[in-house]
XYZ file of C-alpha atoms in Angstrom:
430
model
C -14.432 22.097 6.556
C -13.055 21.624 10.059
C -10.864 18.823 11.433
C -13.767 16.758 12.766
C -15.440 16.875 9.358
C -12.198 15.815 7.679
C -11.875 12.859 10.060
C -15.480 11.900 9.470
C -14.803 11.835 5.738
C -11.673 9.687 6.160
C -13.331 7.265 8.553
C -16.723 6.890 6.917
C -16.370 7.586 3.197
C -13.914 4.827 2.315
C -13.170 1.291 3.537
C -10.886 0.974 6.565
C -9.047 -2.291 7.196
C -8.859 -1.639 10.919
C -12.670 -1.639 11.047
C -13.884 -4.136 8.454
C -10.800 -6.227 7.732
C -10.342 -7.907 4.354
C -13.206 -5.992 2.758
C -11.079 -2.836 2.885
C -8.007 -4.422 1.303
C -7.518 -3.132 -2.227
C -4.410 -4.852 -3.615
C -2.553 -3.235 -6.476
C -0.778 0.067 -6.967
C -2.892 1.595 -9.744
C -5.042 3.772 -7.484
C -2.102 4.863 -5.357
C -0.060 5.795 -8.428
C -2.955 7.782 -9.885
C -3.618 9.487 -6.550
C 0.065 10.298 -6.152
C 0.195 11.772 -9.655
C -2.791 13.993 -8.851
C -0.787 15.422 -5.945
C 2.372 15.894 -8.006
C 4.124 12.665 -6.956
C 5.376 14.152 -3.681
C 7.569 11.113 -2.911
C 9.720 11.563 -6.025
C 12.935 13.465 -5.481
C 11.657 15.427 -2.501
C 12.955 13.265 0.349
C 14.794 10.003 0.958
C 12.974 6.980 2.373
C 13.439 3.749 4.312
C 10.823 1.045 3.710
C 9.864 -1.475 6.416
C 7.722 -4.602 6.066
C 7.290 -7.731 8.191
C 4.755 -9.531 10.344
C 5.924 -8.297 13.753
C 8.346 -5.629 14.932
C 7.741 -3.092 12.148
C 6.604 -0.368 14.518
C 9.401 -0.782 17.045
C 11.985 -0.907 14.265
C 10.558 2.125 12.463
C 10.330 4.258 15.604
C 13.803 3.227 16.779
C 15.462 4.133 13.483
C 13.514 7.396 13.468
C 14.865 8.187 16.946
C 18.427 7.588 15.734
C 17.932 9.815 12.687
C 16.364 12.574 14.789
C 19.370 12.522 17.146
C 21.610 12.628 14.056
C 20.071 15.961 13.045
C 17.965 14.736 10.127
C 14.438 16.096 9.782
C 12.653 12.770 9.942
C 9.203 11.757 8.758
C 7.503 8.635 10.111
C 4.465 6.883 8.617
C 3.093 3.955 10.643
C -0.217 2.248 11.336
C -2.595 1.724 12.960
C -3.103 4.584 15.355
C -4.264 3.907 18.906
C -5.950 7.090 20.119
C -5.405 9.899 17.596
C -5.446 9.488 13.788
C -2.469 11.846 13.592
C -0.230 9.288 15.322
C 0.186 7.723 11.879
C 2.049 10.685 10.390
C 4.835 12.417 12.317
C 7.837 14.637 11.725
C 10.547 14.573 14.392
C 8.026 12.915 16.687
C 5.357 15.597 16.256
C 2.005 14.536 14.835
C 0.723 16.105 11.638
C -1.211 19.271 12.549
C -4.993 19.108 12.404
C -5.090 21.890 9.853
C -2.836 19.880 7.533
C -5.223 16.919 7.664
C -8.130 19.235 6.895
C -6.276 20.980 4.072
C -5.367 17.664 2.426
C -8.925 16.320 2.570
C -10.283 19.566 1.117
C -7.779 19.394 -1.726
C -8.583 15.750 -2.408
C -12.291 16.496 -2.578
C -11.697 19.437 -4.921
C -9.896 17.174 -7.410
C -13.033 15.061 -8.012
C -10.960 11.990 -8.861
C -12.730 8.872 -10.049
C -10.557 6.520 -7.985
C -12.400 5.365 -4.836
C -9.200 4.830 -2.832
C -9.091 2.960 0.434
C -8.501 4.779 3.718
C -4.895 3.551 3.762
C -4.192 4.568 0.163
C -5.394 8.103 0.831
C -3.510 8.457 4.112
C -0.333 7.172 2.437
C -0.437 10.055 -0.031
C -1.394 12.448 2.769
C 1.814 11.452 4.547
C 3.995 11.734 1.434
C 2.506 15.124 0.533
C 3.055 16.541 4.016
C 6.603 15.207 4.208
C 7.381 16.885 0.865
C 5.800 20.209 1.848
C 7.633 20.165 5.182
C 10.983 19.443 3.477
C 11.899 16.395 5.541
C 15.317 14.921 4.861
C 14.180 11.334 5.145
C 10.978 9.433 5.918
C 10.543 5.972 7.373
C 7.611 4.262 5.710
C 5.950 1.213 7.248
C 3.859 -1.007 4.999
C 0.250 -1.511 5.932
C -0.244 -5.094 4.788
C 2.083 -7.368 2.852
C 4.525 -5.520 0.649
C 4.348 -6.257 -3.066
C 0.870 -4.740 -3.515
C 0.917 -2.427 -0.509
C 0.143 1.188 -1.372
C 3.441 2.344 0.159
C 5.343 0.295 -2.429
C 5.584 3.157 -4.905
C 8.773 4.438 -3.259
C 12.381 3.614 -4.103
C 14.111 3.748 -0.719
C 17.698 3.944 0.463
C 17.116 0.694 2.320
C 14.422 -1.960 2.589
C 13.872 -3.834 5.857
C 11.798 -6.973 6.405
C 11.619 -7.728 10.114
C 10.290 -11.308 10.115
C 7.636 -13.656 8.757
C 4.820 -15.184 10.786
C 1.368 -16.481 9.862
C -0.976 -13.495 9.860
C -3.535 -12.204 7.342
C -3.296 -15.606 5.683
C -6.499 -15.119 3.678
C -4.864 -12.184 1.905
C -1.142 -12.923 1.853
C -0.929 -16.728 1.666
C -1.276 -19.609 4.073
C 2.392 -20.616 4.350
C 5.416 -18.675 5.595
C 6.972 -18.977 2.135
C 3.926 -17.471 0.417
C 3.847 -14.583 2.890
C 7.595 -14.075 2.418
C 7.064 -13.724 -1.351
C 4.561 -10.926 -0.692
C 6.819 -9.145 1.803
C 9.815 -9.539 -0.540
C 7.924 -7.399 -3.011
C 9.385 -4.285 -1.387
C 12.896 -5.334 -2.457
C 13.997 -2.989 -5.268
C 16.726 -3.272 -7.867
C 20.058 -2.202 -6.426
C 18.554 -1.202 -3.058
C 20.119 -3.040 -0.079
C 17.804 -5.046 2.158
C 18.048 -6.144 5.799
C 16.160 -9.259 6.900
C 15.552 -9.363 10.638
C 14.707 -13.010 11.276
C 14.342 -15.838 8.776
C 14.900 -19.562 8.534
C 14.953 -22.326 5.952
C 12.704 -21.842 2.948
C 11.761 -18.297 4.000
C 15.411 -17.254 3.951
C 15.778 -18.761 0.497
C 12.851 -16.660 -0.735
C 14.656 -13.497 0.364
C 18.009 -14.630 -1.019
C 16.448 -15.281 -4.406
C 14.645 -11.923 -4.400
C 17.913 -10.131 -3.613
C 19.719 -12.032 -6.353
C 16.992 -11.215 -8.872
C 17.276 -7.533 -7.985
C 21.061 -7.414 -7.815
C 21.105 -5.997 -4.313
C 23.048 -6.450 -1.088
C 21.262 -8.508 1.566
C 22.048 -8.758 5.291
C 20.529 -11.278 7.696
C 20.499 -9.588 11.078
C 19.759 -12.709 13.142
C 23.048 -14.288 12.063
C 25.166 -11.290 11.009
C 24.606 -9.130 14.123
C 25.567 -11.128 17.193
C 24.662 -9.291 20.398
C 26.192 -10.916 23.478
C 25.824 -10.300 27.195
C 22.269 -8.969 26.961
C 20.712 -8.178 30.359
C 17.016 -7.537 31.004
C 15.987 -4.896 33.519
C 12.553 -3.620 34.518
C 12.705 -0.485 32.378
C 15.506 -1.146 29.874
C 17.607 -3.818 28.177
C 21.387 -3.576 28.366
C 23.394 -4.419 25.243
C 27.005 -4.167 26.459
C 28.721 -5.177 23.208
C 27.542 -3.619 19.944
C 29.390 -2.031 16.992
C 28.309 1.347 18.425
C 29.402 0.729 22.015
C 27.211 -0.173 25.008
C 23.527 0.530 24.410
C 20.722 0.957 26.936
C 17.639 0.012 24.954
C 14.475 1.696 26.174
C 12.154 -0.914 24.619
C 11.969 -3.902 26.933
C 9.912 -6.632 25.253
C 11.572 -10.018 24.842
C 11.285 -9.582 21.084
C 13.398 -6.428 21.231
C 16.882 -8.039 20.989
C 15.898 -9.385 17.560
C 14.593 -5.948 16.632
C 17.803 -4.416 17.946
C 19.904 -6.666 15.695
C 17.763 -5.560 12.754
C 18.051 -1.876 13.675
C 21.828 -1.974 14.101
C 22.307 -3.922 10.861
C 20.212 -1.283 9.123
C 22.220 1.591 10.617
C 25.501 0.087 9.410
C 24.171 0.187 5.838
C 22.484 3.581 6.229
C 25.739 5.193 7.334
C 27.029 4.784 3.777
C 24.482 7.339 2.539
C 23.663 9.179 5.793
C 27.090 10.033 7.217
C 25.741 12.187 10.053
C 24.711 9.059 11.994
C 27.199 8.919 14.860
C 27.710 6.309 17.559
C 26.405 8.891 20.037
C 23.208 9.382 18.011
C 22.609 5.621 17.951
C 23.096 5.299 21.714
C 20.992 8.345 22.607
C 18.260 7.544 20.111
C 17.751 3.978 21.309
C 17.667 5.091 24.936
C 14.852 7.589 24.258
C 12.614 6.117 21.545
C 9.254 6.881 23.148
C 10.135 10.485 24.011
C 11.597 11.202 20.571
C 8.955 9.501 18.432
C 5.814 8.983 20.521
C 5.845 5.186 20.347
C 3.179 3.608 22.583
C 2.105 0.090 23.473
C 5.204 -2.104 23.218
C 5.501 -3.938 26.547
C 4.706 -0.635 28.216
C 4.104 -0.137 31.930
C 1.314 2.411 32.395
C 0.900 2.272 36.186
C 2.332 0.702 39.327
C 0.847 -1.098 42.376
C -0.432 -3.154 40.768
C 1.885 -2.947 37.812
C -0.134 -2.676 34.590
C 1.522 -3.648 31.313
C 0.075 -3.176 27.834
C 1.270 -4.697 24.579
C -0.132 -4.552 21.049
C 0.976 -8.091 20.103
C -1.928 -9.706 18.252
C -0.727 -12.817 16.424
C 0.999 -16.098 17.358
C 4.453 -14.745 16.540
C 3.983 -11.895 18.990
C 2.386 -14.025 21.680
C 5.323 -16.421 21.805
C 7.346 -13.551 23.234
C 4.535 -12.165 25.391
C 3.993 -15.488 27.174
C 7.704 -15.872 27.831
C 7.979 -12.343 29.193
C 4.897 -12.696 31.365
C 6.376 -15.792 32.971
C 9.728 -14.112 33.541
C 8.106 -11.027 35.105
C 7.903 -11.523 38.858
C 4.310 -11.688 40.074
C 2.173 -13.651 42.510
C -0.738 -13.700 40.041
C -0.915 -12.550 36.429
C -4.276 -10.977 35.563
C -4.715 -11.201 31.785
C -7.227 -8.880 30.097
C -7.562 -10.227 26.581
C -9.632 -9.294 23.545
C -9.097 -10.178 19.908
C -10.181 -9.461 16.363
C -12.302 -12.266 14.938
C -10.044 -12.745 11.911
C -6.976 -13.695 13.976
C -5.694 -17.201 14.769
C -7.432 -17.208 18.127
C -7.083 -20.933 18.832
C -3.292 -20.886 18.428
C -2.948 -17.834 20.660
C -5.154 -19.462 23.333
C -2.904 -22.536 23.235
C 0.096 -20.272 23.839
C -1.723 -18.517 26.690
C -2.171 -21.841 28.450
C 1.544 -21.632 29.262
C 1.160 -18.468 31.347
C 1.859 -19.350 34.965
C -0.491 -18.393 37.837
C -2.893 -16.592 35.520
C -6.472 -15.345 35.769
C -8.231 -14.402 32.543
C -10.675 -11.600 31.775
C -12.148 -11.967 28.291
C -13.450 -8.868 26.542
C -14.148 -7.356 23.135
C -12.770 -4.085 21.767
C -15.124 -1.551 20.217
C -14.578 -2.425 16.556
C -16.771 -4.324 14.092
C -13.888 -6.775 13.659
C -13.929 -7.795 17.327
C -14.673 -11.323 18.457
C -17.441 -11.221 21.043
C -16.228 -11.682 24.595
C -18.504 -14.664 25.235
C -17.256 -16.335 22.061
C -13.634 -15.754 23.026
C -14.333 -17.142 26.508
C -16.020 -20.186 24.959
C -13.038 -20.899 22.681
C -10.723 -20.518 25.655
C -12.913 -22.914 27.655
C -12.657 -25.490 24.878
C -8.887 -25.244 25.239
C -8.911 -25.546 29.013
C -8.778 -21.872 30.018
C -11.516 -20.402 32.187
C -12.434 -16.812 32.911
C -15.277 -14.312 32.914
C -16.489 -12.370 29.861
C -16.867 -8.584 30.035
C -18.686 -6.354 27.568
C -16.010 -3.647 27.415
C -12.253 -3.361 27.818
C -12.734 -0.764 30.538
C -15.003 -3.074 32.538
C -12.564 -5.986 32.250
C -9.630 -3.763 33.151
C -11.321 -2.344 36.253
C -12.215 -5.845 37.425
C -8.642 -7.080 36.929
C -7.129 -4.101 38.738
C -9.661 -4.490 41.547
C -8.723 -8.144 41.975
C -4.960 -7.604 41.764
C -2.770 -7.363 44.828
C 0.328 -5.189 45.146
C 2.549 -8.082 44.087
C 0.452 -9.032 41.063
C 0.616 -7.741 37.517
C -2.196 -6.865 35.143
C -1.561 -7.429 31.448
C -3.820 -5.928 28.774
C -3.474 -6.986 25.152
C -4.485 -9.253 22.288
C -5.265 -6.482 19.825
C -4.355 -2.926 18.929
C -8.044 -2.170 19.402
C -7.946 -3.375 23.024
C -5.052 -1.040 23.800
C -6.820 1.816 22.009
C -9.981 1.290 24.058
C -8.029 1.194 27.309
C -6.009 4.342 26.558
C -9.162 6.178 25.516
C -10.888 5.112 28.725
C -7.947 6.193 30.880
C -7.750 9.557 29.139
């Protein structure tokens, strides 16, 4: 078997949520536990872990903490999803993607076991990550949930720390149709005696987390109230945090959501220092200033070219778009050219209503190359019903080229609405 054959098996022999949505979701831990046992339970006693759940901000938080740990000298694993261009983006050690031969070796071993399990794509890749981290002798691995928390296949670990970034309405058909119901699912990663950091929560959602912490006898920190960051200044390519417990910080990630993520990250580091003493103030400062270089993070309010300035962002639900709209309006531009495509199972109408607040905007509606995509003409029609007009384009590349062609030197082009849109654009540019 070669790498391409291994990828073909992973992509086409088991259900993938990023392609077919809810049909690939297999709640419950039975298959993951059985699969893990077949591989010798690589997550048990071989490396420490940090577990991260939440609706938005998981990726930025995971990569940022990984950058800090790397600068602290810890051999650091990182398991995130989805990938944008290369499957191996999901599984990294010290920022380096899992080697192709390791992916091939794992698939060959899985096939040789002849297990009667029928795991999902995500269940199998979770164990692939754990097995590689164990074989590579990482010190610690940061594990991002795929969907939810309680029944997510990553929830077989007992971490040093659990983190829940925030709660917003997303995947409501699977996780619940109220913030409180979704919070109950995310709170499922809270373990007995394991401290937990909550990034952002209010009202009944906060009470859900408080009760879960009480039931599990664990310390809980609420970053949005416990970690006050004052004097924040936004710049084109960084955010300045002049007053933090670790000294002044120049945060490389520049989205308007990032100060909330930063509060979560710093709250987490304060707790982690109790068990990971090598984390120094210098490591925190240097890690947060160099997240993308250290970990390979892509697609969070990221400028990919200038004149016109082109910005990409993977935000794909109402919680993310609240920040995107605000940042678009605060980014100086004569005209904002918005290339937008979405998955059909998202709350498209709510996001369109938020997009109506973008000032001086022209819209280019498209569809990413995934079976889950909403057709461009359908997206344009929904937008028209909400008072937004624009042309529909068959591909992301076509829409992008049209937007860039129309944009002047003082305009900006924004591309987003879905991870799949960003993936299509990056593939086209490569």
